[in-house]
Structure formats: C-alpha cells, structure tokens
PDB file of C-alpha atoms in Angstrom:
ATOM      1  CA  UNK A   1     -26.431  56.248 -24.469  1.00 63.00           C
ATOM      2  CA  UNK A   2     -30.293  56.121 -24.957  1.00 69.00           C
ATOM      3  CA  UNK A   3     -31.882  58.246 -22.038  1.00 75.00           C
ATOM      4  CA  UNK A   4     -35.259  57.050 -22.493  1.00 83.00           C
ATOM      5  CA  UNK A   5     -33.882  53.082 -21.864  1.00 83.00           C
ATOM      6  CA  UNK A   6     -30.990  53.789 -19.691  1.00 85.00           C
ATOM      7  CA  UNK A   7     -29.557  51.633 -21.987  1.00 88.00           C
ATOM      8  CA  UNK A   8     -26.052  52.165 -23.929  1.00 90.00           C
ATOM      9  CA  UNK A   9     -24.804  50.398 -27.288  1.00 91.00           C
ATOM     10  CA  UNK A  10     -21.380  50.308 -27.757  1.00 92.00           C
ATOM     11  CA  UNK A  11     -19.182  48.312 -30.249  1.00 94.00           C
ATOM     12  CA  UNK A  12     -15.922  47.550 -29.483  1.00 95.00           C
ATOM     13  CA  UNK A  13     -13.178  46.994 -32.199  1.00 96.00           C
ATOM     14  CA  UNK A  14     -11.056  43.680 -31.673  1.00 97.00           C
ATOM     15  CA  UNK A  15     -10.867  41.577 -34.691  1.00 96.00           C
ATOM     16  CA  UNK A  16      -9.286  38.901 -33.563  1.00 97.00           C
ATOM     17  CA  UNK A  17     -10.993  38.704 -30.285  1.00 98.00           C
ATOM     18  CA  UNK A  18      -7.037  38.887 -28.625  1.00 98.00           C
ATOM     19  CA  UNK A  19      -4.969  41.295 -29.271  1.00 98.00           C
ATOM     20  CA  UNK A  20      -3.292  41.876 -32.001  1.00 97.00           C
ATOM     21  CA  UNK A  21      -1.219  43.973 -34.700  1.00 95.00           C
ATOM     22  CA  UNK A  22      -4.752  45.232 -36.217  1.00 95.00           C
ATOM     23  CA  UNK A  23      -6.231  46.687 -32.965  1.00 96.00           C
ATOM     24  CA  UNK A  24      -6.414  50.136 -33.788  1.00 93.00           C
ATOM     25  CA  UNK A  25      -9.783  51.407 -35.119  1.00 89.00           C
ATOM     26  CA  UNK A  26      -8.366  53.797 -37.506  1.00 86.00           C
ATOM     27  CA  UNK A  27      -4.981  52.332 -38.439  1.00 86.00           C
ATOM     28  CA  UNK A  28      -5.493  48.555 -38.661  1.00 87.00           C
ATOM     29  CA  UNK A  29      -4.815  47.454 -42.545  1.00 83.00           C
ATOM     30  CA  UNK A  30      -1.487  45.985 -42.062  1.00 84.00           C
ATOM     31  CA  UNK A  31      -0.032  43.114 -44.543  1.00 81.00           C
ATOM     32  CA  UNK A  32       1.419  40.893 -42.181  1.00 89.00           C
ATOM     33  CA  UNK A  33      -1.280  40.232 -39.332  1.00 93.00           C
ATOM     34  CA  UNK A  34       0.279  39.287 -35.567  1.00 96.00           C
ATOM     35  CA  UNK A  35      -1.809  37.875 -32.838  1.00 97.00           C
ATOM     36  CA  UNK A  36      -0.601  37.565 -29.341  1.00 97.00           C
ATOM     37  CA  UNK A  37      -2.929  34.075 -29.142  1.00 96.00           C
ATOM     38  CA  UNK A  38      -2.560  33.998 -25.169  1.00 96.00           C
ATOM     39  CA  UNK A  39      -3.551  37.678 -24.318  1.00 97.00           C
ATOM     40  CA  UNK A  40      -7.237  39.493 -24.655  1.00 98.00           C
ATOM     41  CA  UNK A  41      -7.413  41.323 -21.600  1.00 97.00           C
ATOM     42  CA  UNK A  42      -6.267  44.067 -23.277  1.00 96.00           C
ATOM     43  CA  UNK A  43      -9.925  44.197 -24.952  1.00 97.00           C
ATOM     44  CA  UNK A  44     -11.701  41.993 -22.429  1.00 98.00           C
ATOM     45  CA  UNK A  45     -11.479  44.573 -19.573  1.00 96.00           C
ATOM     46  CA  UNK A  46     -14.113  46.694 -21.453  1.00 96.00           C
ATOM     47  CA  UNK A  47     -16.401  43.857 -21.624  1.00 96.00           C
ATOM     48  CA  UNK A  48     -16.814  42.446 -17.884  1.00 93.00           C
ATOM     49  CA  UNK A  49     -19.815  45.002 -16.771  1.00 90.00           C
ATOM     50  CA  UNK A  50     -22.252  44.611 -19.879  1.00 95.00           C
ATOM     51  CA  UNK A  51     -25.311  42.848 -19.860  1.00 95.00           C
ATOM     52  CA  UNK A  52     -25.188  41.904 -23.350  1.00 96.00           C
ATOM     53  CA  UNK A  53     -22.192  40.611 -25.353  1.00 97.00           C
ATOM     54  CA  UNK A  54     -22.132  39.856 -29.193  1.00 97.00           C
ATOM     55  CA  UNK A  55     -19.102  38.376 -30.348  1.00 98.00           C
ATOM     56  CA  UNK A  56     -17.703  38.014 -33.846  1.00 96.00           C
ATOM     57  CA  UNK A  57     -14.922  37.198 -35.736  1.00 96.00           C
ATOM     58  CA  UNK A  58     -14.625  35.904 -38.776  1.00 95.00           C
ATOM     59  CA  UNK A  59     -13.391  37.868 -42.020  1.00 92.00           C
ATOM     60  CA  UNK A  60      -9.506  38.565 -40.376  1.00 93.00           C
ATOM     61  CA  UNK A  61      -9.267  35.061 -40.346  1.00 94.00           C
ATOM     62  CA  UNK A  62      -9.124  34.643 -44.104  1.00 90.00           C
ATOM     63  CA  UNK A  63      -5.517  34.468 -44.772  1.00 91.00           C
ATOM     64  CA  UNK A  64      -4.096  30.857 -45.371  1.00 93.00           C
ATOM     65  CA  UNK A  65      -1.785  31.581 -42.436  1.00 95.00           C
ATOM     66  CA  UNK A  66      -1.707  34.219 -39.288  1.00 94.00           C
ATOM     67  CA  UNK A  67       1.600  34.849 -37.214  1.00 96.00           C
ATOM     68  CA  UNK A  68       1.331  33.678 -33.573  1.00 97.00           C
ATOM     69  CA  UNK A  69       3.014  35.861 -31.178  1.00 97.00           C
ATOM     70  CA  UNK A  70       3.913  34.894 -27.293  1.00 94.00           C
ATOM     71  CA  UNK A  71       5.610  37.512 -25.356  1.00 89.00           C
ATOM     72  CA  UNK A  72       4.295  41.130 -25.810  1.00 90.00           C
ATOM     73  CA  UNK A  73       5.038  42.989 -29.228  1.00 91.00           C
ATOM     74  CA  UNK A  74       7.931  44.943 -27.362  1.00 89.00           C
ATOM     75  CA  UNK A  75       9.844  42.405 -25.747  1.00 88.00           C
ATOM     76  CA  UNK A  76      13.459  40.968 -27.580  1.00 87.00           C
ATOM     77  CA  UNK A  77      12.678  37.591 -26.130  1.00 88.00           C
ATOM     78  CA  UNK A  78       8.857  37.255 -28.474  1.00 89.00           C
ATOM     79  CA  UNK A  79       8.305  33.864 -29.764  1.00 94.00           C
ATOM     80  CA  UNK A  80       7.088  33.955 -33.024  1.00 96.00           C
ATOM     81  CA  UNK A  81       5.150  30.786 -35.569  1.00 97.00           C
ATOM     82  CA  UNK A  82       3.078  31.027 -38.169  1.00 97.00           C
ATOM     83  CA  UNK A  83       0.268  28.775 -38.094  1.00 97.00           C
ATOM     84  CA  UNK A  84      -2.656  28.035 -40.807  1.00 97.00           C
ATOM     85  CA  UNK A  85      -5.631  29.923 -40.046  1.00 96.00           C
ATOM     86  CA  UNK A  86      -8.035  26.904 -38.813  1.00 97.00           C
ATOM     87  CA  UNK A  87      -5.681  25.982 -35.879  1.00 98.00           C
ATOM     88  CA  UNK A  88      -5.079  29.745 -35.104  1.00 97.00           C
ATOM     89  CA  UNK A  89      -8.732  30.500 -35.030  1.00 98.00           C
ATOM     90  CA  UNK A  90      -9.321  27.522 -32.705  1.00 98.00           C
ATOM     91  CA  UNK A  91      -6.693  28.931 -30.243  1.00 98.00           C
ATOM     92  CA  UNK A  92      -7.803  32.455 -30.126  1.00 98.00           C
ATOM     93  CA  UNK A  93     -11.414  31.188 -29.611  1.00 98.00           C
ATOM     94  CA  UNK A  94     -10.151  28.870 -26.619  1.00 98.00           C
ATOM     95  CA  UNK A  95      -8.467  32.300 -25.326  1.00 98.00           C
ATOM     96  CA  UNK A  96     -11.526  34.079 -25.492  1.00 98.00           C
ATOM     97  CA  UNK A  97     -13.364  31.042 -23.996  1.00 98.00           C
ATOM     98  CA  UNK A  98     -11.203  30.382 -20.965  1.00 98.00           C
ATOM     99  CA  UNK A  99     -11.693  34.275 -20.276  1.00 98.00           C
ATOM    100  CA  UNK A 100     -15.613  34.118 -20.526  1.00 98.00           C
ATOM    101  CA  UNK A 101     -15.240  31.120 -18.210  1.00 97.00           C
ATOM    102  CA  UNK A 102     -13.251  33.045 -15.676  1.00 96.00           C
ATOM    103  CA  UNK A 103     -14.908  36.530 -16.106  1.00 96.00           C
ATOM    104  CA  UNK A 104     -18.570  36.469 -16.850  1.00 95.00           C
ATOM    105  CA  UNK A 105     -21.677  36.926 -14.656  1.00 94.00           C
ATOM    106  CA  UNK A 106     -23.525  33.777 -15.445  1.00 93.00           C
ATOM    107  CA  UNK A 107     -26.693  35.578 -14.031  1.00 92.00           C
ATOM    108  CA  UNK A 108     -26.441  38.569 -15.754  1.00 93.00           C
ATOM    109  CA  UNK A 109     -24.803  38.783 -19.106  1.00 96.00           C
ATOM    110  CA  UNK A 110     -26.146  36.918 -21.979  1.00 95.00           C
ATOM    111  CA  UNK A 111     -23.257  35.942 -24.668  1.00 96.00           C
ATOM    112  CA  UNK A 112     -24.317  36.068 -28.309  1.00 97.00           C
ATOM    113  CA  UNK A 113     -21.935  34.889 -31.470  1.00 98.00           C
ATOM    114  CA  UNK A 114     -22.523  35.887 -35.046  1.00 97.00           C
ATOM    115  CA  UNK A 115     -21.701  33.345 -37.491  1.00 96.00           C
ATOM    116  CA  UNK A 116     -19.395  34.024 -40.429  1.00 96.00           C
ATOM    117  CA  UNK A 117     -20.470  36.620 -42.663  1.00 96.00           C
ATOM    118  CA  UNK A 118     -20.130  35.853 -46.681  1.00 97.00           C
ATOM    119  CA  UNK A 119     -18.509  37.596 -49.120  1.00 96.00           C
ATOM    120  CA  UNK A 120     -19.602  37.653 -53.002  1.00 96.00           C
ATOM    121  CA  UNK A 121     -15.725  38.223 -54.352  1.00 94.00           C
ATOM    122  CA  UNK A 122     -15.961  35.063 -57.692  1.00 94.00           C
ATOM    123  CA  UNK A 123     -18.911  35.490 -59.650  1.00 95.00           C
ATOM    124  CA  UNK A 124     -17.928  32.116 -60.952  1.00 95.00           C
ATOM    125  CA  UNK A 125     -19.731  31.219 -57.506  1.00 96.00           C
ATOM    126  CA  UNK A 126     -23.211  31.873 -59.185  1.00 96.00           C
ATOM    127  CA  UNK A 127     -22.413  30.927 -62.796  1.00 94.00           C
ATOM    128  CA  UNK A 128     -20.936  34.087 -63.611  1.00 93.00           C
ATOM    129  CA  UNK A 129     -17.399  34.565 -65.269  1.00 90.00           C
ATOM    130  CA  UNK A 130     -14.756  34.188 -63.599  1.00 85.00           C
ATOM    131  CA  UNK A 131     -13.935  37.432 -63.514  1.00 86.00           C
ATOM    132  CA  UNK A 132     -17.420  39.048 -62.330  1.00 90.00           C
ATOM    133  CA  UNK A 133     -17.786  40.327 -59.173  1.00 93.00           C
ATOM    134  CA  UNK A 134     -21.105  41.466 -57.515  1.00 94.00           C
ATOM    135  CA  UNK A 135     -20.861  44.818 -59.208  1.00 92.00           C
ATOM    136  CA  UNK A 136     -24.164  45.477 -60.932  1.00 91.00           C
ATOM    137  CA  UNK A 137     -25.880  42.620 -59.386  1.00 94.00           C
ATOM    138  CA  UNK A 138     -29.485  43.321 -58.521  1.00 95.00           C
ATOM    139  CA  UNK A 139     -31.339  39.944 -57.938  1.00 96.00           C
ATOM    140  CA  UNK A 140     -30.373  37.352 -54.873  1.00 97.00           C
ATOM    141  CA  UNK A 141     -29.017  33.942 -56.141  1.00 98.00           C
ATOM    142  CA  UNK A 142     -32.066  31.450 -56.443  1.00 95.00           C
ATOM    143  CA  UNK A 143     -30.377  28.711 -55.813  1.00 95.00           C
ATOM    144  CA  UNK A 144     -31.417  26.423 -52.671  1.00 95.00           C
ATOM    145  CA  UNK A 145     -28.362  26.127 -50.510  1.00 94.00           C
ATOM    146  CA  UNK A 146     -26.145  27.722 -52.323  1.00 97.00           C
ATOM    147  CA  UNK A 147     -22.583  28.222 -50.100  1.00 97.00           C
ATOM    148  CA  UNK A 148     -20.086  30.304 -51.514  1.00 96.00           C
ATOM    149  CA  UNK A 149     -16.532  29.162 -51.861  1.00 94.00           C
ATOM    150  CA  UNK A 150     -15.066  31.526 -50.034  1.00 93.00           C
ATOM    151  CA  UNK A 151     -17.389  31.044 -46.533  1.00 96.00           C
ATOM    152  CA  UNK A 152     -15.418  28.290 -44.974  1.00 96.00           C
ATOM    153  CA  UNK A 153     -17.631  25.346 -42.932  1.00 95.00           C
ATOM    154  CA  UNK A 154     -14.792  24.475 -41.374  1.00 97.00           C
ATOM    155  CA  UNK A 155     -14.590  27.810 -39.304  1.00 97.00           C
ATOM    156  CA  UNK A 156     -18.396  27.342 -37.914  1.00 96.00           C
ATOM    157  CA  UNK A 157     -17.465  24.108 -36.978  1.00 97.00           C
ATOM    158  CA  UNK A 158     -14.628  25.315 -34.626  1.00 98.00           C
ATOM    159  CA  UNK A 159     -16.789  28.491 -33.045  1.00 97.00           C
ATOM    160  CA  UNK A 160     -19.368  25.715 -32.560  1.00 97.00           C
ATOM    161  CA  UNK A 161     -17.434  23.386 -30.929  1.00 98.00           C
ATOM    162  CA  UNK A 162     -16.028  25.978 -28.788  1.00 98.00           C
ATOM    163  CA  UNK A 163     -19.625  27.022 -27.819  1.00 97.00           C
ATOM    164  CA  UNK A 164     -20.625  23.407 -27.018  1.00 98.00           C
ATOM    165  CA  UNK A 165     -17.734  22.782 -24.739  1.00 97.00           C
ATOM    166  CA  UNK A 166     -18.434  26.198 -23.073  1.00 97.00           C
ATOM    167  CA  UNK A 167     -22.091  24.870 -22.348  1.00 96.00           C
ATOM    168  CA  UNK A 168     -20.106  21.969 -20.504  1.00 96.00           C
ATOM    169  CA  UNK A 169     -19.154  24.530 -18.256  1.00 95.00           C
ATOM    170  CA  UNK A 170     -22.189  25.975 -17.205  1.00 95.00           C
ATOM    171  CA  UNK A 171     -22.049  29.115 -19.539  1.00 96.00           C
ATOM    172  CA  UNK A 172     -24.389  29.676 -22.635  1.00 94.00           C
ATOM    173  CA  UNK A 173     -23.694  31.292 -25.710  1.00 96.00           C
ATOM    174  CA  UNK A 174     -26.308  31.535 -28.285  1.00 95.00           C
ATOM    175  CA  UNK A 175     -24.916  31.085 -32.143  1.00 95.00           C
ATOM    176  CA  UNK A 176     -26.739  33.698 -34.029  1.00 95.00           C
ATOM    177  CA  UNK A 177     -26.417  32.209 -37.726  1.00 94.00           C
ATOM    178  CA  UNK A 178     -26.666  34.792 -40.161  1.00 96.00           C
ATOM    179  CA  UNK A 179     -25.033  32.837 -42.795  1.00 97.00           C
ATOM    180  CA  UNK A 180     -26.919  30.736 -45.506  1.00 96.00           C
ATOM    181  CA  UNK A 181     -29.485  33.812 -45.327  1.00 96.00           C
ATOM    182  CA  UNK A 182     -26.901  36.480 -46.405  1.00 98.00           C
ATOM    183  CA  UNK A 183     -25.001  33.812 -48.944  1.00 98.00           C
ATOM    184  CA  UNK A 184     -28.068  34.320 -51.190  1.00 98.00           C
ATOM    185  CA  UNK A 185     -27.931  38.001 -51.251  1.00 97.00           C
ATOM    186  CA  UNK A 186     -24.964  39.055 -53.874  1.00 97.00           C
ATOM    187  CA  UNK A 187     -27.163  41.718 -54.521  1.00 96.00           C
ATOM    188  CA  UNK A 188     -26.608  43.544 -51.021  1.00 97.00           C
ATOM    189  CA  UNK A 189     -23.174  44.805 -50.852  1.00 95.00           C
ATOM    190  CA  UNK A 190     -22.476  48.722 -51.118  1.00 92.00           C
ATOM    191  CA  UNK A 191     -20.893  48.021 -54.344  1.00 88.00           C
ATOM    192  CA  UNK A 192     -18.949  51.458 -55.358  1.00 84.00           C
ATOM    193  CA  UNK A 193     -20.873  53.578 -52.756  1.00 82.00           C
ATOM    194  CA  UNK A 194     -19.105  53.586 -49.532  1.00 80.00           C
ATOM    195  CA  UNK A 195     -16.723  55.317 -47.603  1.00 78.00           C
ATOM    196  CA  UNK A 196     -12.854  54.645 -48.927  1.00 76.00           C
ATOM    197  CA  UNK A 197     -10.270  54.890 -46.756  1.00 76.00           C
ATOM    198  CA  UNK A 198      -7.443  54.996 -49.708  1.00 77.00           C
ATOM    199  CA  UNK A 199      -8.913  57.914 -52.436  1.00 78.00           C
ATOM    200  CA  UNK A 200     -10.293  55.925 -55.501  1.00 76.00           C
ATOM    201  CA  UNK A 201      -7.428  56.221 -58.913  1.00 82.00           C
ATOM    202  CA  UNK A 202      -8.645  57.466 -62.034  1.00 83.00           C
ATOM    203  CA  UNK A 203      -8.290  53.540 -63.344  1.00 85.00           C
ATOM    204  CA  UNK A 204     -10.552  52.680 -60.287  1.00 80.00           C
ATOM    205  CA  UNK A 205     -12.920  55.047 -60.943  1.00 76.00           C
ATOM    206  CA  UNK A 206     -13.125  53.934 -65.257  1.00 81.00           C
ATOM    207  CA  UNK A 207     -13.584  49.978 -63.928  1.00 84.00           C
ATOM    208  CA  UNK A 208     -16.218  50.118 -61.154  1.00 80.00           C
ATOM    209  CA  UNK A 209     -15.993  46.523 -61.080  1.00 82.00           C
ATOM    210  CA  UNK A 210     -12.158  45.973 -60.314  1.00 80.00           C
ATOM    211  CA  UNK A 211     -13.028  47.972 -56.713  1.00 82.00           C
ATOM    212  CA  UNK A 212     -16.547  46.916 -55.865  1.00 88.00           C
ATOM    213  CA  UNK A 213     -16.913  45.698 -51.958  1.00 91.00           C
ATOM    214  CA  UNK A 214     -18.414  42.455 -52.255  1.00 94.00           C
ATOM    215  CA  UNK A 215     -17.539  41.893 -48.555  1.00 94.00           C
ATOM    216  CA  UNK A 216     -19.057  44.377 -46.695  1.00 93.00           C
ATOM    217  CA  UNK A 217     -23.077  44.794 -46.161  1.00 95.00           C
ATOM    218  CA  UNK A 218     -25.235  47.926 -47.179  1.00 92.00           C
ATOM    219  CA  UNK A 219     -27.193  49.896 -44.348  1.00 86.00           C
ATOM    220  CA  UNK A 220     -30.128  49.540 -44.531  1.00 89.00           C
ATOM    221  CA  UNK A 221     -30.326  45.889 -45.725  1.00 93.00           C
ATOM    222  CA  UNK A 222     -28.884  42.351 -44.527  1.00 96.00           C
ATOM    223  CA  UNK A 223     -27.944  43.824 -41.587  1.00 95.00           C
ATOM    224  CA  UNK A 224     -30.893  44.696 -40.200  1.00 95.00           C
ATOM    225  CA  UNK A 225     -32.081  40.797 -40.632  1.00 95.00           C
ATOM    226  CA  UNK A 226     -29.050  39.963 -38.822  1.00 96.00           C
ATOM    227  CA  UNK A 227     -30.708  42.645 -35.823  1.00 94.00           C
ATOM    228  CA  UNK A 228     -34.025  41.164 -35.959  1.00 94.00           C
ATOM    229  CA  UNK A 229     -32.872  37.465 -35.658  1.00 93.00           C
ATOM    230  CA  UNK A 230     -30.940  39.102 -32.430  1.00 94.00           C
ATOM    231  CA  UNK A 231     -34.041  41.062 -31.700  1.00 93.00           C
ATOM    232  CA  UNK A 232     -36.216  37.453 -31.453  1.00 92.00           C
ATOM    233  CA  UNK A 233     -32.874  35.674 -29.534  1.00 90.00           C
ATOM    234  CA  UNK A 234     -33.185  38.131 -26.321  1.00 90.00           C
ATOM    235  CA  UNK A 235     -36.638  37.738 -26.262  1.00 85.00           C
ATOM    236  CA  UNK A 236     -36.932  34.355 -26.672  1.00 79.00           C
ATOM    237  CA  UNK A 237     -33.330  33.862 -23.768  1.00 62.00           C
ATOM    238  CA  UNK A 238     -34.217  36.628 -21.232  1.00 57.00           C
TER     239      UNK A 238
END
C-alpha cells in the first residue's frame, strides 16, 4: 500500500490461472502437476474489486502433458485425464475467460495479459554447443527474429484467440507482448546469483553451468521493459 497514491500493488500466486496442485506460494514444486480445469474461484475471489488486472501464465504449461482433474482434490468420485498441454492451456484460459465475462466491471477494471516469457535453456539455440547454457553469456543474440525453441507460437496463438473472442463479448484485454524483445536477451538471466530454494551440492557449486537459471529474469533488467511497455499501455487505455 502506497499512501501517497492510495494505491496498492499486490501479486497474487496462481499459476495456472485455476486451481491447482501448485497453488501454494511456498510449497508448489510438485512432479506431477493437477489442475481442476473447471474451478478458479478459489483465486478469482481476490481479483473482483481491483482496478487493474495483469494476467499471466505461461512457463507451468511446459510439460508435454498436465493432469485434468473434475471433482475437488478430496472427493473419491474425481475424474481424472491427462491431456497435452496445448488443449489444457486452451481450457483453463476458457475457464478464466467465462469468469472475466461473468465477474468483471467493464467500466472499471482494465485486463492486461503478458505474453510468454522465454527461457535461454539450449545454447544450441544461438549457435552454441549443445550443451551451453546461458551461463557466462554477456552480449544479447544479434540475430533479427531470432525465436527460441523452447517459446512455443502455438501457446500465443491460443491466449490470443481467447482474447479476440473475449472482445466479441464486449470485454477488452490488452496483450502486453514482451516476447521477441526478451528472446534476444540470453544475457539477462540471474545466472548462479539468486535465491535457491534446494541448498546448492558441492558438484553444483564446481559446474556453475549445470545449475544456471536461464528461465528466470534479473532485477533490475528485462523486467523493468516489460513495466514500461505496461507503463505506456495504461496511459495510452485509461
């Protein structure tokens, strides 16, 4: 809570906008990831009263395949399928859609989506070897449009489909596309310096490389592009 603005800034942990086996802030790295694809109010009754809403999910949806649950995670009678990770992402997005349909103040909350965020995992991306990571690296890639393999088009497509039909519907969400701007920057990640949740091993700690977080963003950096960009959307939408 700023006093000066009367203005608070909160963020909100759901990863995969419904809920899910992963919602806990603290306790969320689980191997086999559950989503109860029908059910967000859990998280969405936190969101109804703001006046801004940024959405994004992207990097939970990586996996080849999620597990679909119907029925809540307690019940005997929970219907479980695993799906592949396009057509679960389209049906949490239509959750989260049908509830911004029902919920949201047209004339008072504007609705924001980040696009997908990249990740500089295979060196082999940039001409590196196939082993090389983005440990060490210090210069963006030069490269005009260069799209790494692991940011997949076919995910934007289906948040911006989803968008579109929302607009149908009377409601506008703004895309904010952070994407072919960060896929450039291999050079941006926190490398070896960040917070680990799991103590680093001894072998870790010899081979730098073999733990470097090519997925996550360093502070200050790309992220604060990714705020301007947002800075210039609710001044150019209010």
């Amino acid at each position: 809570m700023t006093k000066e603005y009367n203005a608070s800034i909160g963020f909100y942990w759901a990863p995969l906008l419904v809920e899910s086996n992963c919602d806990d802030p603290l306790n969320h790295r689980v191997q086999n990831r559950i989503a109860r694809i029908q059910t967000i109010e859990k998280h969405a009754k936190h969101w109804t009263d703001a006046d801004i809403l940024i959405f994004d999910s992207y990097a939970w949806w990586l996996e080849n395949t999620m597990t679909l649950l119907w029925e809540s995670f307690n019940s005997s009678e929970g219907i479980y399928k695993e799906v592949g990770k396009l057509r679960g992402y389209e049906m949490a997005l239509k959750t989260w859609s049908d509830w911004l349909d029902i919920h949201v103040n047209r004339t008072k909350t504007q609705l924001f989506f980040m696009s997908l965020s990249p990740s500089h995992f295979l060196g082999a991306d940039w001409g590196m070897a196939s082993d090389q990571n983005c440990y060490n690296e210090t210069e963006p890639i030069s490269k005009d449009g260069y799209w790494g393999s692991m940011s997949d088009h076919r995910m934007m497509q289906i948040v911006e489909a989803t968008i579109d039909e929302l607009r149908t519907r009377g409601l506008a969400v703004q895309i904010i596309n952070i994407t072919q701007p960060s896929e450039y920057r291999k050079d941006a990640h926190p490398s070896i310096y960040r917070r680990s949740p799991v103590p680093l091993t001894e072998e870790q700690l010899s081979n730098p490389q073999s733990y470097s977080d090519c997925l996550h963003w360093c502070l200050p950096g790309v992220p604060d592009v990714w705020n301007e960009l947002l800075y210039a959307y609710l001044f150019n939408y209010s």
